[in-house]
CSV table of C-alpha atoms and ligand atoms in Angstrom, one decimal:
chain,number,residue,atom,x,y,z
A,1,MET,CA,18.0,-31.3,20.2
A,2,LYS,CA,15.3,-33.6,19.0
A,3,ARG,CA,14.1,-32.6,15.5
A,4,ILE,CA,10.6,-33.5,14.4
A,5,TYR,CA,9.4,-33.3,10.9
A,6,LEU,CA,5.7,-32.6,10.5
A,7,ASP,CA,5.7,-31.0,7.1
A,8,ASN,CA,5.2,-34.0,4.9
A,9,ALA,CA,2.7,-32.1,2.6
A,10,ALA,CA,5.6,-29.9,1.6
A,11,THR,CA,7.8,-32.9,0.9
A,12,THR,CA,8.6,-36.3,2.3
A,13,PRO,CA,11.9,-38.0,3.1
A,14,LEU,CA,13.2,-40.4,0.5
A,15,ASP,CA,12.5,-44.1,1.2
A,16,PRO,CA,15.8,-46.0,1.3
A,17,GLU,CA,14.3,-48.7,-0.9
A,18,VAL,CA,13.7,-45.9,-3.5
A,19,PHE,CA,17.3,-44.7,-3.2
A,20,GLU,CA,18.5,-48.3,-3.8
A,21,ALA,CA,16.5,-48.4,-7.0
A,22,MET,CA,17.9,-45.0,-8.1
A,23,LYS,CA,21.5,-45.7,-7.3
A,24,PRO,CA,22.5,-47.7,-10.4
A,25,MET,CA,20.9,-45.1,-12.6
A,26,MET,CA,23.3,-42.5,-11.0
A,27,LEU,CA,26.4,-44.6,-11.0
A,28,GLU,CA,26.3,-47.3,-13.6
A,29,MET,CA,23.6,-46.6,-16.2
A,30,TYR,CA,24.7,-43.3,-17.5
A,31,GLY,CA,23.8,-43.7,-21.2
A,32,ASN,CA,21.4,-41.2,-22.8
A,33,PRO,CA,18.1,-42.9,-23.2
A,34,SER,CA,17.8,-41.4,-26.7
A,35,SER,CA,21.0,-43.0,-27.9
A,36,THR,CA,20.4,-46.1,-30.0
A,37,HIS,CA,23.5,-48.0,-28.7
A,38,ALA,CA,23.4,-50.5,-25.9
A,39,HIS,CA,24.3,-47.9,-23.2
A,40,GLY,CA,21.3,-45.8,-24.3
A,41,ARG,CA,18.9,-48.7,-24.8
A,42,GLU,CA,19.4,-50.1,-21.3
A,43,VAL,CA,18.4,-46.7,-19.8
A,44,ARG,CA,15.4,-46.4,-22.3
A,45,THR,CA,14.2,-49.8,-21.0
A,46,LYS,CA,14.3,-48.5,-17.4
A,47,ILE,CA,12.2,-45.4,-18.3
A,48,GLU,CA,9.6,-47.4,-20.2
A,49,ARG,CA,9.5,-49.9,-17.4
A,50,ALA,CA,8.9,-47.0,-14.9
A,51,ARG,CA,6.1,-45.7,-17.2
A,52,LYS,CA,4.5,-49.1,-17.3
A,53,THR,CA,4.6,-49.4,-13.5
A,54,VAL,CA,3.0,-46.0,-13.0
A,55,ALA,CA,0.3,-46.8,-15.6
A,56,GLU,CA,-0.5,-50.2,-14.2
A,57,LEU,CA,-0.8,-48.8,-10.7
A,58,LEU,CA,-3.3,-46.2,-11.9
A,59,ASN,CA,-5.1,-48.7,-14.1
A,60,THR,CA,-4.3,-47.0,-17.4
A,61,THR,CA,-2.0,-47.4,-20.3
A,62,PRO,CA,1.7,-46.4,-20.5
A,63,SER,CA,1.0,-44.1,-23.5
A,64,GLU,CA,-1.1,-41.9,-21.3
A,65,ILE,CA,1.8,-41.2,-18.8
A,66,PHE,CA,4.2,-38.2,-19.5
A,67,PHE,CA,7.0,-37.6,-17.1
A,68,THR,CA,7.6,-34.0,-16.1
A,69,SER,CA,9.7,-32.0,-13.6
A,70,GLY,CA,7.0,-32.2,-11.0
A,71,GLY,CA,3.5,-31.3,-10.1
A,72,THR,CA,3.7,-27.7,-11.1
A,73,GLU,CA,4.8,-28.4,-14.7
A,74,ALA,CA,2.1,-31.1,-15.0
A,75,ASP,CA,-0.6,-28.7,-13.8
A,76,ASN,CA,0.6,-25.9,-16.0
A,77,THR,CA,0.7,-28.2,-19.0
A,78,ALA,CA,-2.7,-29.9,-18.5
A,79,ILE,CA,-4.4,-26.5,-18.4
A,80,THR,CA,-2.5,-24.5,-20.9
A,81,CYS,CA,-2.3,-27.3,-23.5
A,82,SER,CA,-6.0,-28.2,-23.2
A,83,VAL,CA,-7.1,-24.7,-23.6
A,84,GLU,CA,-5.0,-24.4,-26.7
A,85,ALA,CA,-5.7,-27.9,-28.2
A,86,TYR,CA,-9.5,-27.6,-27.7
A,87,ASP,CA,-9.9,-23.9,-28.1
A,88,LEU,CA,-11.6,-23.8,-24.7
A,89,LYS,CA,-13.1,-20.4,-23.8
A,90,HIS,CA,-14.1,-20.9,-20.2
A,91,LEU,CA,-12.1,-22.1,-17.2
A,92,ILE,CA,-13.6,-23.1,-13.9
A,93,THR,CA,-11.4,-23.4,-10.9
A,94,SER,CA,-11.5,-22.5,-7.2
A,95,LYS,CA,-9.8,-19.9,-5.1
A,96,ILE,CA,-8.0,-22.4,-3.0
A,97,GLU,CA,-6.2,-24.3,-5.7
A,98,HIS,CA,-2.4,-24.5,-5.5
A,99,LYS,CA,-0.6,-21.6,-7.2
A,100,ALA,CA,0.4,-24.0,-10.0
A,101,VAL,CA,-3.2,-23.9,-11.1
A,102,LEU,CA,-4.3,-20.5,-10.0
A,103,GLN,CA,-1.5,-18.6,-11.6
A,104,THR,CA,-1.9,-20.6,-14.8
A,105,ALA,CA,-5.6,-19.8,-14.9
A,106,GLU,CA,-5.0,-16.1,-14.2
A,107,LYS,CA,-2.4,-15.9,-16.9
A,108,LEU,CA,-4.8,-17.4,-19.5
A,109,GLU,CA,-7.4,-15.0,-18.4
A,110,ALA,CA,-5.0,-12.0,-18.6
A,111,GLN,CA,-4.1,-13.1,-22.1
A,112,GLY,CA,-7.7,-13.0,-23.1
A,113,LYS,CA,-7.8,-16.7,-23.9
A,114,VAL,CA,-10.4,-17.7,-21.3
A,115,LYS,CA,-13.1,-16.3,-19.1
A,116,LEU,CA,-12.3,-17.4,-15.6
A,117,SER,CA,-15.0,-18.5,-13.1
A,118,PHE,CA,-14.4,-19.5,-9.5
A,119,VAL,CA,-16.7,-22.1,-8.1
A,120,ASP,CA,-18.2,-21.2,-4.7
A,121,LEU,CA,-16.7,-22.9,-1.6
A,122,ASP,CA,-18.1,-23.6,1.8
A,123,HIS,CA,-16.4,-22.7,5.0
A,124,GLN,CA,-14.5,-26.0,5.1
A,125,GLY,CA,-13.2,-25.7,1.5
A,126,HIS,CA,-15.7,-28.1,-0.3
A,127,ILE,CA,-16.8,-26.9,-3.7
A,128,ASP,CA,-20.4,-26.1,-4.2
A,129,TYR,CA,-21.6,-28.8,-6.7
A,130,ASP,CA,-24.8,-27.0,-7.6
A,131,HIS,CA,-22.8,-23.9,-8.5
A,132,LEU,CA,-20.4,-25.9,-10.5
A,133,ASN,CA,-23.3,-27.4,-12.3
A,134,SER,CA,-24.8,-24.0,-13.2
A,135,LEU,CA,-21.4,-22.7,-14.3
A,136,LEU,CA,-21.1,-25.7,-16.7
A,137,LYS,CA,-24.7,-25.4,-17.9
A,138,ASP,CA,-24.3,-21.7,-18.7
A,139,ASN,CA,-20.9,-21.9,-20.5
A,140,SER,CA,-20.0,-24.2,-23.3
A,141,ARG,CA,-16.4,-25.2,-24.1
A,142,SER,CA,-15.4,-25.2,-20.5
A,143,MET,CA,-12.4,-26.7,-18.7
A,144,VAL,CA,-12.7,-27.5,-15.0
A,145,SER,CA,-9.6,-27.6,-12.8
A,146,ILE,CA,-10.4,-28.7,-9.2
A,147,MET,CA,-8.0,-30.3,-6.9
A,148,HIS,CA,-8.6,-33.7,-5.2
A,149,ALA,CA,-7.3,-32.7,-1.8
A,150,ASN,CA,-6.3,-29.3,-0.6
A,151,ASN,CA,-2.7,-29.1,0.4
A,152,GLU,CA,-3.2,-26.7,3.2
A,153,ILE,CA,-6.4,-27.8,4.9
A,154,GLY,CA,-6.8,-31.4,3.6
A,155,THR,CA,-10.4,-31.1,2.5
A,156,LEU,CA,-11.2,-33.7,-0.2
A,157,ASN,CA,-13.4,-33.0,-3.2
A,158,ASP,CA,-15.4,-35.7,-4.8
A,159,ILE,CA,-13.6,-35.9,-8.1
A,160,ALA,CA,-15.6,-38.8,-9.4
A,161,ARG,CA,-18.8,-36.7,-9.0
A,162,ILE,CA,-17.1,-33.7,-10.7
A,163,GLY,CA,-15.9,-36.0,-13.5
A,164,GLU,CA,-19.5,-37.2,-14.2
A,165,MET,CA,-20.7,-33.6,-14.3
A,166,CYS,CA,-18.0,-32.7,-16.7
A,167,LYS,CA,-18.9,-35.6,-18.9
A,168,GLU,CA,-22.5,-34.5,-19.0
A,169,TYR,CA,-21.5,-31.0,-20.2
A,170,ASP,CA,-18.7,-32.3,-22.4
A,171,ALA,CA,-16.1,-30.3,-20.4
A,172,VAL,CA,-12.4,-31.1,-20.1
A,173,PHE,CA,-11.5,-32.0,-16.5
A,174,HIS,CA,-8.1,-31.7,-14.8
A,175,SER,CA,-7.6,-32.5,-11.2
A,176,ASP,CA,-4.5,-31.5,-9.2
A,177,THR,CA,-4.0,-34.8,-7.5
A,178,VAL,CA,-0.5,-34.0,-6.2
A,179,GLN,CA,-1.4,-34.4,-2.5
A,180,THR,CA,-3.4,-37.6,-3.0
A,181,MET,CA,-1.1,-39.4,-5.4
A,182,GLY,CA,0.5,-42.3,-3.5
A,183,HIS,CA,-1.9,-41.8,-0.6
A,184,PHE,CA,-5.2,-42.8,-2.2
A,185,LYS,CA,-5.7,-45.3,-5.0
A,186,HIS,CA,-6.7,-43.7,-8.3
A,187,ASP,CA,-8.4,-46.0,-10.8
A,188,LEU,CA,-8.3,-44.2,-14.1
A,189,GLN,CA,-10.6,-46.7,-15.9
A,190,ALA,CA,-13.4,-45.8,-13.4
A,191,LEU,CA,-12.6,-42.1,-12.9
A,192,ALA,CA,-13.9,-39.6,-15.5
A,193,CYS,CA,-11.0,-37.3,-15.3
A,194,HIS,CA,-8.9,-36.4,-18.3
A,195,PHE,CA,-5.8,-35.1,-16.6
A,196,ILE,CA,-4.3,-36.0,-13.2
A,197,VAL,CA,-0.8,-35.4,-11.9
A,198,GLY,CA,1.7,-36.7,-9.5
A,199,ALA,CA,4.9,-35.4,-7.9
A,200,GLY,CA,7.5,-38.0,-6.6
A,201,HIS,CA,8.5,-36.1,-3.5
A,202,LYS,CA,5.0,-36.2,-2.0
A,203,PHE,CA,5.1,-40.0,-1.6
A,204,ASN,CA,8.7,-40.6,-0.4
A,205,GLY,CA,10.2,-40.5,-3.9
A,206,PRO,CA,12.7,-38.0,-5.3
A,207,LYS,CA,12.2,-34.3,-5.8
A,208,GLY,CA,12.1,-32.6,-9.2
A,209,VAL,CA,10.1,-35.3,-11.0
A,210,GLY,CA,6.4,-35.9,-11.6
A,211,PHE,CA,4.0,-37.0,-14.2
A,212,LEU,CA,1.0,-35.9,-16.1
A,213,ARG,CA,-1.7,-38.4,-17.2
A,214,VAL,CA,-3.3,-37.4,-20.4
A,215,CYS,CA,-6.4,-39.5,-21.1
A,216,LYS,CA,-6.2,-41.2,-24.5
A,217,SER,CA,-9.4,-39.4,-25.6
A,218,LYS,CA,-7.6,-36.1,-25.3
A,219,LYS,CA,-4.6,-35.0,-27.5
A,220,ILE,CA,-2.4,-32.1,-26.5
A,221,GLY,CA,0.4,-30.5,-28.4
A,222,ARG,CA,4.1,-30.4,-27.6
A,223,PHE,CA,4.7,-28.7,-24.3
A,224,VAL,CA,8.5,-28.4,-24.3
A,225,GLU,CA,10.2,-27.6,-27.6
A,226,GLY,CA,13.4,-29.6,-28.3
A,227,GLY,CA,14.1,-33.2,-28.9
A,228,GLY,CA,11.6,-36.0,-29.4
A,229,GLN,CA,11.5,-37.2,-25.8
A,230,GLU,CA,8.2,-38.2,-24.1
A,231,ARG,CA,6.8,-39.3,-27.4
A,232,ASN,CA,7.6,-36.0,-29.0
A,233,HIS,CA,5.7,-33.9,-26.4
A,234,ARG,CA,8.4,-32.8,-24.0
A,235,GLY,CA,11.9,-32.2,-25.3
A,236,GLY,CA,14.9,-32.6,-23.1
A,237,THR,CA,17.0,-35.5,-21.7
A,238,GLU,CA,14.9,-37.3,-19.2
A,239,ASN,CA,15.5,-37.2,-15.4
A,240,VAL,CA,16.3,-40.9,-15.5
A,241,TYR,CA,17.0,-41.5,-11.8
A,242,GLY,CA,14.1,-39.4,-10.9
A,243,ILE,CA,11.7,-41.3,-13.1
A,244,VAL,CA,13.0,-44.7,-11.9
A,245,GLY,CA,12.7,-43.4,-8.3
A,246,LEU,CA,9.2,-42.1,-8.8
A,247,ALA,CA,7.9,-45.4,-10.1
A,248,LYS,CA,9.5,-47.3,-7.3
A,249,ALA,CA,8.1,-44.9,-4.7
A,250,LEU,CA,4.6,-45.2,-6.2
A,251,GLU,CA,4.9,-49.0,-6.2
A,252,ILE,CA,5.8,-49.0,-2.5
A,253,ALA,CA,3.1,-46.5,-1.7
A,254,TYR,CA,0.5,-48.7,-3.4
A,255,ARG,CA,1.9,-51.9,-1.8
A,256,ASP,CA,1.9,-50.4,1.7
A,257,MET,CA,-1.1,-48.1,1.4
A,258,GLU,CA,-3.5,-49.7,3.8
A,259,SER,CA,-1.1,-49.9,6.7
A,260,HIS,CA,0.3,-46.4,6.1
A,261,GLN,CA,-3.2,-45.0,5.9
A,262,LYS,CA,-4.1,-46.6,9.2
A,263,HIS,CA,-0.9,-45.5,10.8
A,264,ILE,CA,-1.0,-41.9,9.6
A,265,GLN,CA,-4.7,-41.4,10.2
A,266,GLY,CA,-4.1,-42.7,13.8
A,267,LEU,CA,-1.4,-40.0,14.2
A,268,LYS,CA,-3.8,-37.3,12.9
A,269,THR,CA,-6.6,-38.4,15.2
A,270,ARG,CA,-4.1,-38.5,18.1
A,271,MET,CA,-3.0,-34.9,17.3
A,272,ILE,CA,-6.6,-33.7,17.1
A,273,GLU,CA,-7.4,-35.2,20.5
A,274,GLY,CA,-4.1,-34.0,22.0
A,275,LEU,CA,-4.8,-30.4,20.9
A,276,LYS,CA,-8.4,-30.5,21.9
A,277,ASN,CA,-7.6,-31.8,25.4
A,278,ASN,CA,-4.7,-29.4,26.0
A,279,ILE,CA,-5.3,-26.1,24.2
A,280,SER,CA,-8.4,-24.2,24.9
A,281,GLY,CA,-10.1,-22.5,22.0
A,282,ILE,CA,-8.4,-24.8,19.4
A,283,GLU,CA,-10.3,-25.3,16.2
A,284,PHE,CA,-9.4,-26.8,12.9
A,285,ASN,CA,-9.5,-25.5,9.4
A,286,GLY,CA,-11.0,-27.7,6.7
A,287,ASP,CA,-13.0,-30.8,7.0
A,288,ILE,CA,-11.3,-33.1,9.5
A,289,ARG,CA,-13.7,-36.0,9.3
A,290,GLU,CA,-12.1,-39.3,8.4
A,291,GLY,CA,-12.9,-40.1,4.8
A,292,HIS,CA,-13.6,-36.5,4.0
A,293,SER,CA,-10.1,-35.3,4.5
A,294,LEU,CA,-6.6,-36.0,3.4
A,295,TYR,CA,-5.3,-38.1,6.3
A,296,THR,CA,-1.8,-36.7,6.1
A,297,VAL,CA,-2.8,-33.1,6.7
A,298,LEU,CA,-4.2,-31.3,9.8
A,299,ASN,CA,-4.6,-27.6,9.9
A,300,ALA,CA,-5.0,-26.4,13.4
A,301,SER,CA,-6.4,-23.0,14.1
A,302,PHE,CA,-5.1,-21.3,17.2
A,303,PRO,CA,-7.0,-18.6,19.0
A,304,ALA,CA,-6.2,-15.0,18.4
A,305,HIS,CA,-3.1,-13.9,20.4
A,306,GLU,CA,-0.5,-11.1,20.0
A,307,ASP,CA,2.3,-13.7,19.7
A,308,ASN,CA,0.6,-15.7,17.0
A,309,ASP,CA,3.1,-14.5,14.4
A,310,MET,CA,5.8,-16.2,16.5
A,311,LEU,CA,4.1,-19.6,16.7
A,312,LEU,CA,5.9,-21.2,13.8
A,313,PHE,CA,9.2,-19.7,14.7
A,314,ASN,CA,8.8,-21.0,18.3
A,315,LEU,CA,7.9,-24.4,17.0
A,316,ASP,CA,11.0,-24.3,14.9
A,317,ILE,CA,13.4,-23.3,17.7
A,318,ASN,CA,11.8,-26.1,19.7
A,319,GLY,CA,12.8,-28.6,17.0
A,320,ILE,CA,9.5,-28.9,15.3
A,321,SER,CA,9.1,-28.3,11.5
A,322,ALA,CA,5.6,-27.4,10.5
A,323,SER,CA,4.1,-24.9,8.1
A,324,GLY,CA,2.0,-21.9,8.0
A,325,GLY,CA,0.6,-22.5,4.5
A,326,SER,CA,1.5,-24.2,1.3
A,327,ALA,CA,4.8,-25.9,0.6
A,328,CYS,CA,6.1,-22.7,-0.9
A,329,SER,CA,5.7,-20.9,2.4
A,330,SER,CA,6.8,-23.5,4.8
A,331,GLY,CA,8.4,-22.0,7.8
A,332,ALA,CA,7.2,-18.6,7.0
A,333,ASN,CA,3.9,-16.9,7.9
A,334,THR,CA,3.2,-15.2,4.7
A,335,GLY,CA,-0.6,-15.4,4.8
A,336,SER,CA,-2.5,-18.1,3.1
A,337,HIS,CA,-4.8,-17.6,0.1
A,338,VAL,CA,-6.5,-20.9,1.1
A,339,LEU,CA,-7.5,-19.6,4.6
A,340,THR,CA,-8.6,-16.4,3.0
A,341,GLY,CA,-10.5,-18.4,0.4
A,342,ILE,CA,-12.5,-20.3,3.0
A,343,LYS,CA,-13.0,-17.0,5.0
A,344,ALA,CA,-11.1,-18.2,8.0
A,345,ASP,CA,-10.8,-15.7,10.9
A,346,PRO,CA,-7.7,-13.7,10.1
A,347,GLU,CA,-7.1,-13.1,13.8
A,348,ARG,CA,-6.5,-16.8,14.4
A,349,GLN,CA,-3.3,-18.6,13.4
A,350,GLY,CA,-3.5,-21.6,11.1
A,351,ILE,CA,-0.6,-24.1,11.4
A,352,ARG,CA,-0.4,-27.1,9.1
A,353,PHE,CA,0.9,-30.3,10.6
A,354,SER,CA,1.4,-32.9,8.0
A,355,PHE,CA,2.3,-36.5,8.8
A,356,GLY,CA,4.1,-39.2,6.9
A,357,LYS,CA,4.9,-42.9,7.1
A,358,TYR,CA,8.0,-42.2,9.3
A,359,SER,CA,6.1,-40.0,11.8
A,360,THR,CA,5.5,-41.4,15.2
A,361,ALA,CA,3.0,-41.1,18.1
A,362,ASP,CA,5.9,-39.9,20.3
A,363,GLU,CA,6.5,-37.0,17.9
A,364,VAL,CA,2.9,-36.1,18.0
A,365,ASP,CA,2.8,-36.1,21.8
A,366,TYR,CA,6.0,-34.1,22.0
A,367,THR,CA,4.6,-31.5,19.6
A,368,VAL,CA,1.4,-31.1,21.6
A,369,GLU,CA,3.5,-30.8,24.8
A,370,LYS,CA,5.7,-28.1,23.2
A,371,LEU,CA,2.7,-26.2,21.9
A,372,VAL,CA,1.3,-26.1,25.4
A,373,GLU,CA,4.6,-24.8,26.7
A,374,ILE,CA,4.9,-22.2,23.9
A,375,LEU,CA,1.3,-21.0,24.5
A,376,ASN,CA,1.8,-20.9,28.3
A,377,PRO,CA,0.7,-19.0,30.3
A,378,VAL,CA,-2.1,-18.0,27.9
A,379,HIS,CA,-3.6,-21.4,27.6
A,380,ALA,CA,-2.2,-23.5,30.5
B,1,LIG,C1,-1.7,-29.4,-4.5
B,1,LIG,C2,-0.3,-29.2,-5.0
B,1,LIG,N1,-0.2,-28.9,-6.4
B,1,LIG,C3,0.9,-28.7,-6.9
B,1,LIG,C4,2.1,-28.7,-6.2
B,1,LIG,C5,3.4,-28.5,-6.9
B,1,LIG,O1,4.2,-29.6,-6.9
B,1,LIG,P1,5.8,-29.5,-7.2
B,1,LIG,O2,6.4,-28.8,-6.1
B,1,LIG,O3,6.2,-31.0,-7.4
B,1,LIG,O4,6.0,-28.8,-8.5
B,1,LIG,C6,2.1,-28.9,-4.8
B,1,LIG,C7,3.3,-28.9,-4.0
B,1,LIG,O5,3.2,-28.5,-2.8
B,1,LIG,C8,0.8,-29.2,-4.2
B,1,LIG,O6,0.7,-29.4,-2.9
């Protein structure tokens, strides 16, 4: 049976070029990068080269890049360490952030360290900038954590605008950029954002590796106790092949961004048209307008039906991998805090289709065809 992968927001396949870059780190360069002998030094050089690559692509300096185990650790660290380092008393976030942010925020609130405020959202998941402004105005020593693109519905927030607002009120700004890293260009000289993050597996790199950018104007403490790795901030022997792979993947993503963006946006538009033309009552969650939406993500909202719970399962047995919510609930319909957060109709079924550079028009057409079959005779 044909298998189609439309869950690229959960993770992406490894690019063979990235694998080639990682291979020597797995088989030949096995020294510990903290060792001062030649075996260690050659591996250290690779890590520092990877850091330089990431920094140059983001238009920042290598000393601002800290490698982590992924997006979750980077998000946790940015928030927890900022609150501690700057004795922040107020945390502003939104109800549709990834759990890596939400649970961190809720924990800090439960520990009595911060007052937590949720910025209002519209029905498509955009933040209310006026409300954010009043939250900032009414509370000093604030931290703002607002994602660039939502991972379930794709709606983009204007992080440049949020950054300027944070600057005005002297607030610390973290943005969960996991879904846009490698898909949009981030220029950190221009962007007023203290902390952004990336996860290698979202842009055809390896899993289990990511990074946190800490703006040089902000100092945070150690986040993993142990050795002196990551300039004394994160103890533990580095994920050397992961780091080398992540840097290579980001390099490729930046190199090919324009053509991939065009290709993937084309697939998304094709899917929108295919669904609109073939499934009555179809709607979409989030802002689907080009330029206002993450081009890799499309959240389709199917009309209420008693078999809705089976939709993902039926797609799966027809060879199509999609998702009902975030990466953590791929393949399972566990209910989505994002759809709840934008007050989507709970009777309807939201399915996230997410596209990558290896996705094809044939796969999109086949998926629409199968959906029509699955929903038949209700919609045919
Ligand atoms: C928006 C967002 N933030 C954070 C994460 C967590 O990243 P990781 O799985 O690399 O820890 C994800 C993963 O799906 C995500 O989509």
